[in-house]
Amino acid sequence: MSAFLKRLLPALGLALACHLSLAEEAKPLADDPVAEKRLLAISNELRCLVCQNETIAASNADLAQDLRREVRHMIQAGQSDQQIIDFLVARYGDFVLYRPPLKSTTFLLWTGPLLFLIVGIGALQLYMRRRNKVLQESRPLSEEESKAAEALLKGDESSKGEQA
Amino acid sequence: MKNKFAWILVAFAALVALLAVGLNLNPREVPSPLVGKPAPAFNLARLDTPTQTFGPKEMEGKVWMLNVWASWCVSCRQEHPLLVELGKQKIVPIVGLNYKEVRGDGGIDTSKMPLDQETTLALERAHGWLKDHGNPYTLTAMDIDGRVGIDYGVYGVPETYLIDKAGVIRYKQIGPITPEVVEKKLLPLIAELNR
């Protein structure tokens, strides 16, 4: 256990250090806490186009930094969250949104998982029904059969072939 | 029994087909909402005469191409000979948009660099690159801070826009243009738009 702890502690320390260094990097931005909070909320909803699995808030890519700066400018200019998001969608498309809107083109995207679930439940039900049927049709061995099986297991030549 | 296996095999083949299609799609190819919309206006200093500015309005009545490039952009080198060739044939005027020449270069820290120093460096670098690789552009506009790039939805240099006589974006190429793109997309579209 202590050996485990010995290994764990430096790892924790390292993780903490990484976290702290990140926190420090973000600090100089916080001139206006309210605006920064809004910036964070908005940029958490936006996808970074360069590193596509990160939000603009999380990404350190050049473009994400530029877009954060742009969003900050727009917040300072007094624009609403919706105006800012519309601005970005007009340039980068719905793809920039982490929560794509429900439209005819995104219908399958939204309903796909549900469809998979329905198909899965259907397949499961079908399988269970078939299995039940098979189980019902099978019956326990009769006394005679079990005797024959026992004999077979013992290697009794006389009953060989009866159950084949 | 045989039927059951056939069913599994079909399901597996379907899955493989689905994944194969998915793997061959390019996740970088994000459909641009700008196609069909007017090219965003801007006013940027020209590379050849930095005291003058250029805006898309000047190209009204012409079919033209806007090519986003930078000297630090590796794939720009790949497409550049094609642009030079196109420029020589004078099929379409190509305007360059130099995107974040200095601050886009990961090797340079511009956080403490004054803007005029950055601008001078950007002009120097852009000139040098065109001298080395050839200049297919009727002119190049300098987007030092990348603001215009945002208006054009630029996220991966190089990008190329084809803009019609009314100033509407008709095609956008993300990433380097290829001989195939020139043959199959650009040239036919340019001919059609010029009609």
XYZ file of C-alpha atoms in Angstrom:
359
model
C 0.000 0.000 0.000
C 2.724 2.442 0.976
C 4.616 1.621 -2.175
C 1.495 2.476 -4.081
C 1.157 5.751 -2.211
C 4.782 6.546 -2.871
C 4.110 6.245 -6.537
C 0.795 8.005 -6.401
C 1.932 11.123 -4.564
C 4.393 12.432 -7.183
C 1.785 11.797 -9.852
C -0.760 13.799 -7.906
C 1.784 16.534 -7.378
C 2.512 16.644 -11.081
C -1.178 16.761 -11.955
C -1.672 19.601 -9.517
C 1.322 21.470 -10.911
C -0.060 21.170 -14.430
C -3.371 22.433 -13.232
C -1.816 25.378 -11.447
C 0.287 26.375 -14.421
C -2.829 26.356 -16.586
C -4.717 28.443 -14.084
C -1.926 30.953 -14.078
C -1.984 31.283 -17.822
C -5.646 32.225 -17.811
C -5.253 34.774 -15.051
C -4.272 37.927 -16.953
C -7.560 37.746 -18.838
C -9.632 38.324 -15.742
C -9.774 42.120 -15.835
C -13.529 42.158 -15.816
C -14.844 39.115 -13.938
C -18.388 39.404 -15.273
C -17.275 39.654 -18.889
C -14.801 36.803 -18.384
C -17.534 34.624 -16.965
C -19.665 35.289 -20.015
C -16.694 34.670 -22.279
C -16.138 31.324 -20.613
C -19.807 30.387 -20.847
C -19.986 31.288 -24.540
C -16.687 29.765 -25.553
C -17.579 26.532 -23.764
C -20.380 26.121 -26.274
C -18.151 26.670 -29.291
C -15.983 24.169 -31.083
C -12.434 25.019 -32.003
C -12.226 24.419 -35.752
C -8.555 23.503 -35.637
C -8.565 20.917 -32.864
C -12.058 19.725 -33.417
C -12.663 17.947 -30.158
C -11.914 20.919 -27.978
C -14.001 23.919 -27.102
C -12.757 27.392 -27.821
C -12.512 27.831 -24.056
C -10.259 24.798 -23.662
C -8.131 25.071 -26.760
C -4.786 26.734 -26.958
C -4.760 26.841 -30.740
C -4.082 30.192 -32.362
C -7.536 30.368 -33.871
C -9.203 29.651 -30.523
C -7.231 32.495 -28.962
C -8.252 34.808 -31.793
C -11.872 33.816 -31.405
C -11.767 34.320 -27.655
C -10.358 37.784 -28.294
C -13.128 38.423 -30.806
C -15.808 37.261 -28.388
C -14.291 39.456 -25.683
C -14.457 42.468 -28.006
C -18.084 41.755 -28.760
C -18.929 41.402 -25.068
C -17.270 44.755 -24.451
C -19.263 46.214 -27.315
C -22.396 45.197 -25.442
C -23.612 42.445 -27.747
C -25.872 39.703 -26.456
C -24.789 36.066 -26.218
C -27.114 35.185 -29.074
C -25.640 37.917 -31.292
C -22.147 36.639 -30.614
C -23.066 33.037 -31.368
C -24.885 34.098 -34.532
C -21.764 35.996 -35.603
C -19.664 32.858 -35.350
C -22.244 30.560 -36.933
C -22.472 32.949 -39.896
C -18.736 32.439 -40.460
C -18.019 28.882 -39.458
C -21.417 27.219 -39.753
C -23.380 25.082 -37.315
C -20.294 22.946 -36.880
C -18.905 25.578 -34.550
C -21.712 24.807 -32.092
C -21.206 21.965 -29.681
C -24.983 21.632 -29.477
C -26.164 21.635 -33.081
C -29.662 23.047 -33.617
C -32.502 20.708 -34.539
C -32.951 21.207 -38.276
C -33.904 18.990 -41.171
C -30.205 18.378 -41.894
C -29.434 17.465 -38.292
C -32.577 15.408 -37.711
C -30.771 12.084 -38.036
C -28.016 13.304 -35.756
C -30.497 13.999 -32.999
C -32.791 11.024 -33.492
C -30.061 8.524 -34.455
C -29.279 7.346 -30.936
C -32.989 6.876 -30.210
C -33.364 4.864 -33.418
C -30.444 2.676 -32.426
C -32.062 2.134 -29.032
C -35.382 1.140 -30.582
C -33.716 -1.238 -33.038
C -31.654 -2.697 -30.203
C -34.672 -3.266 -27.970
C -36.533 -4.834 -30.888
C -33.647 -7.197 -31.621
C -33.357 -8.123 -27.964
C -37.073 -8.860 -27.717
C -36.968 -11.018 -30.816
C -34.027 -12.943 -29.444
C -35.685 -13.443 -26.041
C -38.884 -14.689 -27.619
C -37.035 -17.218 -29.738
C -35.002 -18.330 -26.781
C -38.127 -18.814 -24.656
C -39.633 -20.921 -27.375
C -36.550 -23.103 -27.552
C -36.532 -23.472 -23.788
C -40.212 -24.420 -23.711
C -39.739 -27.004 -26.395
C -36.898 -28.687 -24.590
C -37.917 -30.902 -21.719
C -35.969 -32.679 -18.995
C -34.649 -36.142 -19.823
C -36.885 -39.053 -19.071
C -35.669 -41.661 -16.637
C -34.793 -44.005 -19.427
C -32.815 -41.350 -21.268
C -30.863 -40.269 -18.253
C -29.941 -43.858 -17.556
C -28.756 -44.229 -21.108
C -26.757 -41.006 -20.802
C -25.123 -42.207 -17.632
C -24.240 -45.439 -19.285
C -22.756 -43.568 -22.192
C -20.649 -41.478 -19.871
C -19.355 -44.576 -18.183
C -18.416 -45.947 -21.546
C -20.937 -48.790 -21.542
C -20.818 -50.230 -25.031
C -24.295 -51.757 -24.857
C -26.190 -48.420 -24.923
C -24.019 -46.836 -27.581
C -25.962 -45.561 -30.533
C -29.268 -45.315 -28.752
C -29.025 -41.608 -28.170
C -27.039 -40.655 -31.204
C -27.547 -22.591 -38.518
C -26.247 -21.452 -41.883
C -28.819 -18.667 -41.981
C -27.730 -17.344 -38.636
C -24.127 -17.015 -39.723
C -25.127 -15.338 -42.940
C -27.042 -12.763 -40.936
C -24.026 -12.005 -38.751
C -21.809 -11.761 -41.816
C -24.168 -9.281 -43.480
C -24.343 -7.179 -40.323
C -20.572 -7.195 -40.058
C -20.141 -6.216 -43.711
C -22.600 -3.352 -43.214
C -20.646 -2.145 -40.206
C -17.363 -2.329 -42.114
C -18.894 -0.378 -45.000
C -20.192 2.276 -42.609
C -16.827 2.637 -40.894
C -14.972 2.672 -44.215
C -17.102 5.568 -45.431
C -16.637 7.357 -42.136
C -12.877 6.930 -42.220
C -12.645 8.290 -45.734
C -14.543 11.455 -44.950
C -12.396 14.447 -44.197
C -13.390 15.937 -40.849
C -11.573 19.157 -41.801
C -13.971 19.749 -44.643
C -16.507 21.797 -42.818
C -19.149 23.096 -45.209
C -18.812 26.839 -45.253
C -21.953 28.845 -44.628
C -20.302 31.645 -46.619
C -20.856 30.042 -50.000
C -23.716 31.949 -51.597
C -23.201 34.954 -49.328
C -21.531 38.260 -50.222
C -17.792 38.322 -49.595
C -17.262 40.214 -46.311
C -15.933 43.715 -46.848
C -12.524 44.728 -45.574
C -9.920 47.378 -46.009
C -6.357 46.189 -45.677
C -2.946 47.558 -46.568
C -1.478 46.246 -49.813
C 1.771 44.355 -49.799
C 3.191 46.199 -52.830
C 2.169 49.682 -51.666
C 1.446 49.537 -47.918
C 0.188 53.113 -47.940
C -2.733 52.022 -50.097
C -5.544 49.756 -49.043
C -7.517 47.133 -50.871
C -11.134 46.055 -50.430
C -13.258 43.446 -52.262
C -15.366 46.301 -53.646
C -12.570 47.119 -56.075
C -13.135 43.784 -57.793
C -16.827 44.365 -58.485
C -17.808 43.293 -61.966
C -15.030 40.726 -62.111
C -14.859 37.052 -61.305
C -11.882 36.720 -58.998
C -10.153 34.444 -56.574
C -9.103 35.240 -53.040
C -6.289 33.006 -51.838
C -5.335 32.986 -48.165
C -1.651 32.328 -47.650
C 1.298 32.885 -45.332
C 4.995 32.182 -45.584
C 4.864 29.849 -42.567
C 2.121 27.774 -44.153
C 3.608 24.533 -45.405
C 0.716 23.398 -47.585
C 0.742 26.792 -49.305
C 3.998 25.720 -50.911
C 2.263 22.657 -52.243
C -0.466 24.603 -54.045
C 1.629 27.608 -55.027
C 2.952 26.320 -58.384
C -0.661 25.764 -59.441
C -1.530 29.345 -58.552
C 1.521 30.615 -60.426
C 0.391 28.610 -63.450
C -3.159 29.957 -63.177
C -1.792 33.481 -62.803
C 0.280 33.112 -65.969
C -2.714 31.959 -67.976
C -4.588 35.076 -66.854
C -7.818 33.137 -66.538
C -8.802 34.792 -63.337
C -7.313 37.581 -61.216
C -5.969 36.125 -57.970
C -5.852 38.345 -54.928
C -3.705 37.165 -52.050
C -4.780 37.533 -48.464
C -1.704 37.196 -46.327
C -2.960 35.736 -43.073
C -1.143 36.502 -39.818
C 2.262 36.508 -41.471
C 4.175 37.066 -38.248
C 1.918 36.111 -35.385
C 0.719 32.980 -37.116
C 4.275 31.668 -37.141
C 4.542 29.521 -34.040
C 8.285 30.245 -33.796
C 7.877 33.957 -33.119
C 6.589 35.454 -29.894
C 4.658 38.559 -30.888
C 3.114 39.264 -27.499
C 5.718 41.932 -26.802
C 6.278 43.083 -30.362
C 4.925 46.549 -31.250
C 2.507 46.527 -34.174
C 4.635 48.663 -36.506
C 7.586 46.369 -35.984
C 5.374 43.370 -36.672
C 4.013 45.018 -39.807
C 7.480 45.761 -41.146
C 8.566 42.202 -40.477
C 5.395 40.841 -42.092
C 5.945 42.867 -45.277
C 9.563 41.760 -45.426
C 8.717 38.095 -44.974
C 5.812 38.173 -47.458
C 7.951 39.891 -50.088
C 10.736 37.381 -49.574
C 8.424 34.426 -49.910
C 6.846 35.672 -53.131
C 10.285 36.357 -54.537
C 11.347 32.788 -53.794
C 8.195 31.017 -54.939
C 6.763 33.312 -57.609
C 3.986 35.851 -57.365
C 0.687 34.858 -58.979
C -1.252 37.631 -57.262
C -2.511 40.824 -58.816
C -2.010 42.147 -55.320
C -1.811 40.878 -51.779
C -3.670 42.373 -48.818
C -2.038 42.082 -45.419
C -4.217 40.677 -42.646
C -1.689 41.197 -39.876
C -3.908 40.295 -36.917
C -6.197 37.769 -38.621
C -9.396 39.770 -38.096
C -10.410 39.575 -41.733
C -9.603 35.874 -41.615
C -12.298 35.451 -38.979
C -14.817 37.243 -41.193
C -14.004 34.775 -43.952
C -14.215 31.802 -41.610
C -10.564 30.940 -42.164
C -9.307 28.187 -39.910
C -6.780 26.306 -41.976
C -4.491 28.127 -44.354
C -4.437 27.853 -47.340
C -8.019 28.594 -48.236
C -9.298 29.818 -51.565
C -12.523 31.606 -52.414
C -14.034 32.112 -55.831
C -16.093 35.278 -55.942
C -18.474 36.268 -58.724
C -19.094 39.584 -60.446
C -21.674 40.623 -57.849
C -19.228 39.949 -55.035
C -20.867 36.711 -53.883
C -18.691 33.804 -52.742
C -19.411 30.880 -55.061
C -16.864 28.334 -53.948
C -14.545 27.785 -51.044
C -11.582 25.467 -50.996
C -10.227 24.554 -47.588
C -6.661 23.352 -47.758
C -4.401 23.375 -50.799
C -5.951 23.397 -54.249
C -4.997 20.435 -56.423
C -4.852 19.997 -60.211
C -8.089 18.066 -59.862
C -9.816 20.937 -58.065
C -8.601 23.375 -60.728
C -9.795 21.156 -63.579
C -13.075 19.953 -62.180
C -14.252 22.777 -59.941
C -12.498 26.091 -60.494
C -12.134 26.300 -64.267
C -15.718 25.218 -65.098
C -17.126 27.528 -62.438
C -15.000 30.464 -63.622
C -16.181 29.895 -67.189
C -19.787 29.714 -66.049
C -19.555 32.829 -63.901
C -17.865 34.792 -66.687
C -20.650 34.014 -69.135
